[in-house]
Amino acid sequence: MFHLFEKLQKGGVYTIAEMSANHAGKLENALKIVQKAKEAGADCLKIQTYTADTITIDCRNEFFTIHGGLWDGYNLYDLYRDAFTPWEWQPIIKAECDRLDIDFLSTPFDKTAVDFLEDMNCEAYKISSFEIVDIPLIEYTASKQKPMIISCGMATKAEIEDALAACRRQGNEQVVLLKCCSEYPTRDENLQLATIEDMINQFQVPIGLSDHSMGYLADVVAVAKGAGVIEKHFCLSRELKNPDSEFSMEPAEFSDMVKAVNRAAVMHGHAAYGPTEAEAEEFKTRRSLFAVKDIHAGDVITEENVRSIRPNNGLPPKYLPDILGQRASCDIPFGTPLALEYIDLKK
């Protein structure tokens, strides 16, 4: 069972550990990442299902060369050949997730990947930011009637609406959108986390954050703004070099993040006014109106014999202007909380 919506309904934060290329070409590393992600408190382990040939072509012209950033100078085909997770490993990785009771999720990049993952009984799918414009892929993936998590890096509102519409045309309403900046790693000024609140209002589906920034401050802020899903790249160590290691979280960091975002979710809570249960005792010591001198029936109420003081047993202080100058309808001993029936309000 995929636990995403169950956890969201309970008000928790669903955390995804993205393996990506952090296995560094070794199955033993991939399986250790599953184990460490589980130990760190991740709800889900995510991989990516592609080959260099399913995601691009082996072409050496300028269109296929990366300029700037972490992968400057890389040819796309070479990058994906170095970073992919061999398909024959993927059932083994999923079996390890099943054994350890951690959700398994993958990002397919073409229809053959979807079919392959269906044969593995994959229970949910992720659409990458770069594929949000591939409406036929989204429709085909959504047609499997599994939960869909869609990253929205670089996407306009219209493109996000198109992706949602593609899912809904297939009768699939199980969609989560992730705010994302497709900069690796992401600088603080480019996170634009205010977008999360706008996405919640605009799209009326659960919203999360696919975060490529360092540390977990962004994730805590995102949860405080209403995000219910956090995805972070996860590695055994940044010393184990691979295309994703530089912006990935180590296990202890991820564990700290899980604790922090879940605390943030508890703090976020829901819109509430008035005293909480926890404030019940403190509520008793709010200010109210008390007789601070003995008042006899017929005496005039003045600022000398009635004051706003703690605790909260008398009239609210807002009534003081209304009762000043009025006469007491009965004896009101010193220390008595005032009530309207003690005052003759006739002029």
mmCIF file of C-alpha atoms in Angstrom:
data_model
loop_
_atom_site.group_PDB
_atom_site.id
_atom_site.type_symbol
_atom_site.label_atom_id
_atom_site.label_comp_id
_atom_site.label_asym_id
_atom_site.label_seq_id
_atom_site.Cartn_x
_atom_site.Cartn_y
_atom_site.Cartn_z
ATOM 1 C CA MET A 1 0.000 0.000 0.000
ATOM 2 C CA PHE A 2 1.296 3.443 -0.955
ATOM 3 C CA HIS A 3 0.908 5.663 2.126
ATOM 4 C CA LEU A 4 1.062 9.160 0.618
ATOM 5 C CA PHE A 5 -2.564 10.257 0.910
ATOM 6 C CA GLU A 6 -3.056 8.413 4.188
ATOM 7 C CA LYS A 7 -0.244 10.453 5.739
ATOM 8 C CA LEU A 8 -1.509 13.722 4.240
ATOM 9 C CA GLN A 9 -4.988 13.085 5.640
ATOM 10 C CA LYS A 10 -3.447 12.714 9.102
ATOM 11 C CA GLY A 11 -1.692 16.064 8.738
ATOM 12 C CA GLY A 12 1.801 14.600 8.535
ATOM 13 C CA VAL A 13 4.629 15.337 6.121
ATOM 14 C CA TYR A 14 5.395 12.665 3.535
ATOM 15 C CA THR A 15 9.161 12.563 2.934
ATOM 16 C CA ILE A 16 10.751 11.157 -0.214
ATOM 17 C CA ALA A 17 14.406 10.154 -0.432
ATOM 18 C CA GLU A 18 15.477 10.449 -4.073
ATOM 19 C CA MET A 19 18.279 8.020 -4.910
ATOM 20 C CA SER A 20 18.874 9.198 -8.487
ATOM 21 C CA ALA A 21 22.557 8.650 -9.373
ATOM 22 C CA ASN A 22 23.776 8.339 -5.790
ATOM 23 C CA HIS A 23 24.268 4.589 -6.120
ATOM 24 C CA ALA A 24 27.413 5.585 -8.107
ATOM 25 C CA GLY A 25 27.024 2.570 -10.364
ATOM 26 C CA LYS A 26 26.889 -0.134 -7.665
ATOM 27 C CA LEU A 27 23.835 -2.165 -6.705
ATOM 28 C CA GLU A 28 25.228 -2.659 -3.200
ATOM 29 C CA ASN A 29 25.171 1.127 -2.754
ATOM 30 C CA ALA A 30 21.588 1.280 -4.021
ATOM 31 C CA LEU A 31 20.444 -1.300 -1.480
ATOM 32 C CA LYS A 32 22.334 0.441 1.294
ATOM 33 C CA ILE A 33 20.613 3.706 0.351
ATOM 34 C CA VAL A 34 17.235 1.989 0.803
ATOM 35 C CA GLN A 35 18.297 0.816 4.265
ATOM 36 C CA LYS A 36 19.709 4.180 5.304
ATOM 37 C CA ALA A 37 16.656 6.042 3.981
ATOM 38 C CA LYS A 38 14.401 3.823 6.074
ATOM 39 C CA GLU A 39 16.583 4.374 9.153
ATOM 40 C CA ALA A 40 16.531 8.132 8.537
ATOM 41 C CA GLY A 41 12.735 8.162 8.664
ATOM 42 C CA ALA A 42 11.910 8.550 4.965
ATOM 43 C CA ASP A 43 8.409 7.484 3.977
ATOM 44 C CA CYS A 44 9.448 6.662 0.424
ATOM 45 C CA LEU A 45 12.509 5.746 -1.630
ATOM 46 C CA LYS A 46 12.438 7.114 -5.185
ATOM 47 C CA ILE A 47 14.439 6.097 -8.224
ATOM 48 C CA GLN A 48 14.341 7.074 -11.900
ATOM 49 C CA THR A 49 13.541 4.722 -14.767
ATOM 50 C CA TYR A 50 15.284 5.624 -18.004
ATOM 51 C CA THR A 51 18.280 4.808 -20.116
ATOM 52 C CA ALA A 52 20.375 7.255 -22.083
ATOM 53 C CA ASP A 53 18.559 6.046 -25.220
ATOM 54 C CA THR A 54 15.033 6.427 -23.798
ATOM 55 C CA ILE A 55 15.610 9.962 -22.531
ATOM 56 C CA THR A 56 17.718 11.454 -25.347
ATOM 57 C CA ILE A 57 19.847 10.502 -28.366
ATOM 58 C CA ASP A 58 23.584 10.081 -28.802
ATOM 59 C CA CYS A 59 24.238 13.316 -30.657
ATOM 60 C CA ARG A 60 27.271 15.547 -30.233
ATOM 61 C CA ASN A 61 26.104 18.894 -31.577
ATOM 62 C CA GLU A 62 25.631 21.991 -29.434
ATOM 63 C CA PHE A 63 21.947 21.280 -28.755
ATOM 64 C CA PHE A 64 22.994 18.356 -26.572
ATOM 65 C CA THR A 65 25.756 20.099 -24.586
ATOM 66 C CA ILE A 66 25.112 21.529 -21.102
ATOM 67 C CA HIS A 67 26.471 25.022 -20.502
ATOM 68 C CA GLY A 68 26.940 26.247 -16.925
ATOM 69 C CA GLY A 69 25.946 24.791 -13.589
ATOM 70 C CA LEU A 70 26.946 21.542 -11.943
ATOM 71 C CA TRP A 71 27.141 19.572 -15.203
ATOM 72 C CA ASP A 72 28.871 22.198 -17.344
ATOM 73 C CA GLY A 73 30.286 20.719 -20.550
ATOM 74 C CA TYR A 74 28.504 17.385 -20.210
ATOM 75 C CA ASN A 75 26.885 15.881 -23.280
ATOM 76 C CA LEU A 76 23.331 14.866 -22.352
ATOM 77 C CA TYR A 77 23.756 11.279 -23.514
ATOM 78 C CA ASP A 78 26.920 10.873 -21.448
ATOM 79 C CA LEU A 79 25.297 12.410 -18.363
ATOM 80 C CA TYR A 80 22.326 10.066 -18.466
ATOM 81 C CA ARG A 81 24.525 7.053 -19.275
ATOM 82 C CA ASP A 82 26.555 7.832 -16.136
ATOM 83 C CA ALA A 83 23.556 8.617 -13.921
ATOM 84 C CA PHE A 84 20.907 6.019 -14.795
ATOM 85 C CA THR A 85 19.814 3.158 -12.575
ATOM 86 C CA PRO A 86 20.085 -0.148 -14.476
ATOM 87 C CA TRP A 87 16.619 -1.572 -15.065
ATOM 88 C CA GLU A 88 17.636 -5.044 -13.922
ATOM 89 C CA TRP A 89 18.401 -3.562 -10.478
ATOM 90 C CA GLN A 90 15.021 -1.940 -10.064
ATOM 91 C CA PRO A 91 12.952 -5.003 -9.048
ATOM 92 C CA ILE A 92 15.677 -5.806 -6.534
ATOM 93 C CA ILE A 93 15.550 -2.267 -5.131
ATOM 94 C CA LYS A 94 11.746 -2.427 -4.903
ATOM 95 C CA ALA A 95 11.928 -5.811 -3.172
ATOM 96 C CA GLU A 96 14.260 -4.297 -0.581
ATOM 97 C CA CYS A 97 11.794 -1.432 -0.072
ATOM 98 C CA ASP A 98 8.990 -3.961 0.402
ATOM 99 C CA ARG A 99 11.098 -5.944 2.870
ATOM 100 C CA LEU A 100 11.852 -2.839 4.930
ATOM 101 C CA ASP A 101 8.304 -1.437 4.626
ATOM 102 C CA ILE A 102 9.246 1.809 2.916
ATOM 103 C CA ASP A 103 7.206 3.032 -0.060
ATOM 104 C CA PHE A 104 8.762 2.721 -3.504
ATOM 105 C CA LEU A 105 8.314 5.310 -6.248
ATOM 106 C CA SER A 106 9.878 5.887 -9.643
ATOM 107 C CA THR A 107 9.963 8.550 -12.330
ATOM 108 C CA PRO A 108 9.340 7.086 -15.793
ATOM 109 C CA PHE A 109 10.631 9.071 -18.743
ATOM 110 C CA ASP A 110 8.835 7.272 -21.557
ATOM 111 C CA LYS A 111 6.055 4.730 -22.120
ATOM 112 C CA THR A 112 8.428 1.754 -22.030
ATOM 113 C CA ALA A 113 9.477 2.804 -18.532
ATOM 114 C CA VAL A 114 5.825 2.991 -17.443
ATOM 115 C CA ASP A 115 5.187 -0.493 -18.809
ATOM 116 C CA PHE A 116 8.302 -1.819 -17.091
ATOM 117 C CA LEU A 117 7.256 -0.279 -13.765
ATOM 118 C CA GLU A 118 3.717 -1.635 -14.161
ATOM 119 C CA ASP A 119 5.187 -5.127 -14.485
ATOM 120 C CA MET A 120 6.977 -4.426 -11.173
ATOM 121 C CA ASN A 121 3.653 -3.447 -9.542
ATOM 122 C CA CYS A 122 4.881 0.089 -8.925
ATOM 123 C CA GLU A 123 2.199 1.793 -6.801
ATOM 124 C CA ALA A 124 2.801 5.444 -7.731
ATOM 125 C CA TYR A 125 4.571 7.591 -10.311
ATOM 126 C CA LYS A 126 6.539 10.818 -10.317
ATOM 127 C CA ILE A 127 6.712 13.156 -13.288
ATOM 128 C CA SER A 128 9.921 15.183 -13.486
ATOM 129 C CA SER A 129 9.863 18.962 -13.920
ATOM 130 C CA PHE A 130 11.446 18.555 -17.331
ATOM 131 C CA GLU A 131 8.665 16.180 -18.438
ATOM 132 C CA ILE A 132 5.723 18.306 -17.239
ATOM 133 C CA VAL A 133 5.288 19.480 -20.824
ATOM 134 C CA ASP A 134 5.128 15.882 -22.154
ATOM 135 C CA ILE A 135 1.341 15.618 -22.040
ATOM 136 C CA PRO A 136 1.168 12.250 -23.856
ATOM 137 C CA LEU A 137 3.558 10.746 -21.268
ATOM 138 C CA ILE A 138 1.531 12.210 -18.397
ATOM 139 C CA GLU A 139 -1.721 10.889 -19.873
ATOM 140 C CA TYR A 140 -0.280 7.416 -20.368
ATOM 141 C CA THR A 141 1.156 7.334 -16.863
ATOM 142 C CA ALA A 142 -2.041 8.679 -15.296
ATOM 143 C CA SER A 143 -4.074 6.044 -17.155
ATOM 144 C CA LYS A 144 -2.608 3.438 -14.793
ATOM 145 C CA GLN A 145 -4.763 4.965 -12.037
ATOM 146 C CA LYS A 146 -1.897 5.246 -9.563
ATOM 147 C CA PRO A 147 -1.029 8.330 -7.460
ATOM 148 C CA MET A 148 0.781 10.956 -9.541
ATOM 149 C CA ILE A 149 3.383 13.320 -8.091
ATOM 150 C CA ILE A 150 4.298 16.066 -10.548
ATOM 151 C CA SER A 151 7.253 18.434 -10.109
ATOM 152 C CA CYS A 152 6.613 21.929 -11.412
ATOM 153 C CA GLY A 153 10.108 23.366 -11.870
ATOM 154 C CA MET A 154 10.159 25.939 -14.698
ATOM 155 C CA ALA A 155 6.433 25.405 -15.375
ATOM 156 C CA THR A 156 3.995 28.229 -16.025
ATOM 157 C CA LYS A 157 0.515 28.145 -14.510
ATOM 158 C CA ALA A 158 -0.850 27.161 -17.897
ATOM 159 C CA GLU A 159 1.586 24.237 -18.154
ATOM 160 C CA ILE A 160 0.661 23.034 -14.661
ATOM 161 C CA GLU A 161 -3.030 23.273 -15.577
ATOM 162 C CA ASP A 162 -2.338 21.257 -18.746
ATOM 163 C CA ALA A 163 -0.636 18.526 -16.699
ATOM 164 C CA LEU A 164 -3.519 18.374 -14.219
ATOM 165 C CA ALA A 165 -6.023 18.256 -17.070
ATOM 166 C CA ALA A 166 -4.087 15.360 -18.629
ATOM 167 C CA CYS A 167 -4.466 13.366 -15.415
ATOM 168 C CA ARG A 168 -8.139 14.219 -15.088
ATOM 169 C CA ARG A 169 -8.882 13.198 -18.667
ATOM 170 C CA GLN A 170 -7.790 9.738 -17.564
ATOM 171 C CA GLY A 171 -10.080 9.896 -14.534
ATOM 172 C CA ASN A 172 -7.092 10.175 -12.223
ATOM 173 C CA GLU A 173 -7.601 12.676 -9.390
ATOM 174 C CA GLN A 174 -4.772 11.309 -7.209
ATOM 175 C CA VAL A 175 -2.374 14.169 -7.959
ATOM 176 C CA VAL A 176 0.182 16.007 -5.844
ATOM 177 C CA LEU A 177 2.108 18.989 -7.249
ATOM 178 C CA LEU A 178 5.606 19.845 -6.054
ATOM 179 C CA LYS A 179 7.004 23.362 -6.088
ATOM 180 C CA CYS A 180 10.481 23.047 -7.515
ATOM 181 C CA CYS A 181 13.383 25.085 -8.798
ATOM 182 C CA SER A 182 15.415 23.151 -11.354
ATOM 183 C CA GLU A 183 18.738 24.660 -10.309
ATOM 184 C CA TYR A 184 21.278 22.226 -8.837
ATOM 185 C CA PRO A 185 21.925 23.152 -6.072
ATOM 186 C CA THR A 186 19.256 25.839 -5.668
ATOM 187 C CA ARG A 187 20.293 29.208 -4.263
ATOM 188 C CA ASP A 188 18.077 30.681 -1.554
ATOM 189 C CA GLU A 189 16.885 33.601 -3.654
ATOM 190 C CA ASN A 190 15.597 31.226 -6.346
ATOM 191 C CA LEU A 191 13.418 29.043 -4.118
ATOM 192 C CA GLN A 192 10.405 31.424 -4.184
ATOM 193 C CA LEU A 193 8.603 29.456 -1.490
ATOM 194 C CA ALA A 194 5.732 31.962 -1.383
ATOM 195 C CA THR A 195 4.552 30.129 -4.507
ATOM 196 C CA ILE A 196 3.461 27.190 -2.321
ATOM 197 C CA GLU A 197 0.582 29.142 -0.773
ATOM 198 C CA ASP A 198 -0.456 30.399 -4.197
ATOM 199 C CA MET A 199 -0.375 26.850 -5.622
ATOM 200 C CA ILE A 200 -2.593 25.609 -2.781
ATOM 201 C CA ASN A 201 -5.165 28.264 -3.678
ATOM 202 C CA GLN A 202 -4.793 27.975 -7.451
ATOM 203 C CA PHE A 203 -4.826 24.229 -8.015
ATOM 204 C CA GLN A 204 -6.806 22.744 -5.107
ATOM 205 C CA VAL A 205 -4.605 19.644 -4.804
ATOM 206 C CA PRO A 206 -1.978 18.724 -2.192
ATOM 207 C CA ILE A 207 1.242 20.706 -2.655
ATOM 208 C CA GLY A 208 4.785 19.800 -1.673
ATOM 209 C CA LEU A 209 8.373 20.807 -2.362
ATOM 210 C CA SER A 210 11.007 19.081 -4.454
ATOM 211 C CA ASP A 211 14.024 20.743 -2.908
ATOM 212 C CA HIS A 212 17.513 20.963 -4.356
ATOM 213 C CA SER A 213 18.858 23.506 -1.861
ATOM 214 C CA MET A 214 21.435 22.623 0.765
ATOM 215 C CA GLY A 215 20.286 21.930 4.299
ATOM 216 C CA TYR A 216 16.644 21.710 5.335
ATOM 217 C CA LEU A 217 15.639 25.280 6.208
ATOM 218 C CA ALA A 218 13.692 25.531 2.945
ATOM 219 C CA ASP A 219 11.793 22.371 3.808
ATOM 220 C CA VAL A 220 10.761 23.668 7.222
ATOM 221 C CA VAL A 221 9.614 26.947 5.642
ATOM 222 C CA ALA A 222 7.728 25.026 2.951
ATOM 223 C CA VAL A 223 5.848 22.962 5.530
ATOM 224 C CA ALA A 224 5.045 26.153 7.460
ATOM 225 C CA LYS A 225 3.473 27.423 4.242
ATOM 226 C CA GLY A 226 1.335 24.315 3.840
ATOM 227 C CA ALA A 227 3.525 21.814 1.963
ATOM 228 C CA GLY A 228 2.665 18.212 2.790
ATOM 229 C CA VAL A 229 5.365 16.429 0.761
ATOM 230 C CA ILE A 230 9.123 16.975 0.841
ATOM 231 C CA GLU A 231 11.468 15.371 -1.679
ATOM 232 C CA LYS A 232 15.247 15.536 -1.239
ATOM 233 C CA HIS A 233 18.108 13.802 -3.030
ATOM 234 C CA PHE A 234 19.627 11.238 -0.670
ATOM 235 C CA CYS A 235 23.169 9.839 -0.652
ATOM 236 C CA LEU A 236 25.321 7.646 1.542
ATOM 237 C CA SER A 237 28.010 10.322 1.529
ATOM 238 C CA ARG A 238 28.797 13.350 -0.633
ATOM 239 C CA GLU A 239 32.306 11.918 -0.773
ATOM 240 C CA LEU A 240 30.932 9.126 -2.996
ATOM 241 C CA LYS A 241 31.087 11.224 -6.153
ATOM 242 C CA ASN A 242 28.418 10.969 -8.854
ATOM 243 C CA PRO A 243 26.339 13.447 -10.891
ATOM 244 C CA ASP A 244 23.966 14.117 -7.962
ATOM 245 C CA SER A 245 26.192 13.899 -4.898
ATOM 246 C CA GLU A 246 26.979 17.614 -4.588
ATOM 247 C CA PHE A 247 23.400 18.612 -3.719
ATOM 248 C CA SER A 248 22.252 15.442 -1.923
ATOM 249 C CA MET A 249 21.575 14.879 1.780
ATOM 250 C CA GLU A 250 23.531 12.404 3.859
ATOM 251 C CA PRO A 251 21.548 10.058 6.158
ATOM 252 C CA ALA A 252 22.050 11.996 9.398
ATOM 253 C CA GLU A 253 21.035 15.235 7.662
ATOM 254 C CA PHE A 254 17.930 13.610 6.226
ATOM 255 C CA SER A 255 17.011 12.246 9.647
ATOM 256 C CA ASP A 256 17.306 15.736 11.139
ATOM 257 C CA MET A 257 15.164 17.098 8.309
ATOM 258 C CA VAL A 258 12.416 14.533 8.886
ATOM 259 C CA LYS A 259 12.220 15.506 12.555
ATOM 260 C CA ALA A 260 12.269 19.222 11.736
ATOM 261 C CA VAL A 261 9.560 19.149 9.066
ATOM 262 C CA ASN A 262 7.297 17.027 11.222
ATOM 263 C CA ARG A 263 7.715 19.514 14.069
ATOM 264 C CA ALA A 264 6.925 22.286 11.591
ATOM 265 C CA ALA A 265 3.749 20.451 10.544
ATOM 266 C CA VAL A 266 2.619 20.194 14.161
ATOM 267 C CA MET A 267 3.358 23.894 14.650
ATOM 268 C CA HIS A 268 1.504 24.788 11.440
ATOM 269 C CA GLY A 269 -1.664 23.035 12.621
ATOM 270 C CA HIS A 270 -4.868 24.638 11.377
ATOM 271 C CA ALA A 271 -6.525 28.049 11.559
ATOM 272 C CA ALA A 272 -7.810 28.499 15.108
ATOM 273 C CA TYR A 273 -9.028 31.323 17.325
ATOM 274 C CA GLY A 274 -9.803 31.463 21.014
ATOM 275 C CA PRO A 275 -8.193 29.535 23.849
ATOM 276 C CA THR A 276 -6.845 26.071 23.214
ATOM 277 C CA GLU A 277 -7.067 23.226 25.715
ATOM 278 C CA ALA A 278 -3.442 23.882 26.583
ATOM 279 C CA GLU A 279 -4.294 27.477 27.449
ATOM 280 C CA ALA A 280 -7.266 26.645 29.696
ATOM 281 C CA GLU A 281 -5.418 27.342 32.948
ATOM 282 C CA GLU A 282 -3.836 30.512 31.599
ATOM 283 C CA PHE A 283 -7.233 31.671 30.323
ATOM 284 C CA LYS A 284 -8.377 31.889 33.929
ATOM 285 C CA THR A 285 -5.909 34.708 34.559
ATOM 286 C CA ARG A 286 -7.086 37.055 31.822
ATOM 287 C CA ARG A 287 -8.282 40.468 32.996
ATOM 288 C CA SER A 288 -11.868 41.189 34.045
ATOM 289 C CA LEU A 289 -13.781 43.667 36.213
ATOM 290 C CA PHE A 290 -13.643 43.256 40.008
ATOM 291 C CA ALA A 291 -14.785 45.251 42.991
ATOM 292 C CA VAL A 292 -11.578 46.578 44.541
ATOM 293 C CA LYS A 293 -13.406 48.186 47.474
ATOM 294 C CA ASP A 294 -16.585 47.279 49.329
ATOM 295 C CA ILE A 295 -19.515 48.657 47.321
ATOM 296 C CA HIS A 296 -22.922 49.098 48.927
ATOM 297 C CA ALA A 297 -26.275 48.975 47.199
ATOM 298 C CA GLY A 298 -26.894 52.433 45.697
ATOM 299 C CA ASP A 299 -23.201 53.399 45.549
ATOM 300 C CA VAL A 300 -21.916 54.882 42.294
ATOM 301 C CA ILE A 301 -19.527 52.723 40.299
ATOM 302 C CA THR A 302 -16.215 54.570 39.915
ATOM 303 C CA GLU A 303 -12.679 53.859 38.818
ATOM 304 C CA GLU A 304 -11.745 53.784 42.506
ATOM 305 C CA ASN A 305 -14.082 50.909 43.453
ATOM 306 C CA VAL A 306 -14.015 48.890 40.207
ATOM 307 C CA ARG A 307 -10.914 48.002 38.165
ATOM 308 C CA SER A 308 -9.792 45.749 35.379
ATOM 309 C CA ILE A 309 -7.514 43.182 37.021
ATOM 310 C CA ARG A 310 -6.583 39.550 36.782
ATOM 311 C CA PRO A 311 -8.218 36.887 36.987
ATOM 312 C CA ASN A 312 -10.979 36.217 34.446
ATOM 313 C CA ASN A 313 -14.081 35.754 36.597
ATOM 314 C CA GLY A 314 -15.862 39.049 36.093
ATOM 315 C CA LEU A 315 -17.248 41.112 33.231
ATOM 316 C CA PRO A 316 -14.900 41.704 30.296
ATOM 317 C CA PRO A 317 -13.105 45.057 30.659
ATOM 318 C CA LYS A 318 -14.914 46.425 27.588
ATOM 319 C CA TYR A 319 -17.969 46.934 29.877
ATOM 320 C CA LEU A 320 -16.174 49.404 32.158
ATOM 321 C CA PRO A 321 -17.264 52.565 30.252
ATOM 322 C CA ASP A 322 -20.880 51.341 30.337
ATOM 323 C CA ILE A 323 -21.015 50.824 34.116
ATOM 324 C CA LEU A 324 -19.002 53.840 35.302
ATOM 325 C CA GLY A 325 -21.409 56.330 36.866
ATOM 326 C CA GLN A 326 -24.121 53.694 37.324
ATOM 327 C CA ARG A 327 -25.272 52.546 40.759
ATOM 328 C CA ALA A 328 -24.857 49.182 42.401
ATOM 329 C CA SER A 329 -28.121 47.238 42.644
ATOM 330 C CA CYS A 330 -26.812 45.212 45.614
ATOM 331 C CA ASP A 331 -23.871 45.013 47.964
ATOM 332 C CA ILE A 332 -20.680 44.010 46.149
ATOM 333 C CA PRO A 333 -17.948 43.047 48.614
ATOM 334 C CA PHE A 334 -14.252 43.697 47.975
ATOM 335 C CA GLY A 335 -12.793 41.035 45.652
ATOM 336 C CA THR A 336 -16.104 40.152 43.985
ATOM 337 C CA PRO A 337 -16.105 39.648 40.213
ATOM 338 C CA LEU A 338 -18.647 41.983 38.663
ATOM 339 C CA ALA A 339 -21.744 40.771 36.825
ATOM 340 C CA LEU A 340 -24.288 42.900 34.960
ATOM 341 C CA GLU A 341 -27.044 41.966 37.435
ATOM 342 C CA TYR A 342 -25.072 43.755 40.181
ATOM 343 C CA ILE A 343 -25.465 47.085 38.345
ATOM 344 C CA ASP A 344 -28.550 49.247 37.944
ATOM 345 C CA LEU A 345 -28.043 50.397 34.398
ATOM 346 C CA LYS A 346 -30.930 52.886 34.424
ATOM 347 C CA LYS A 347 -29.791 56.486 34.095
#
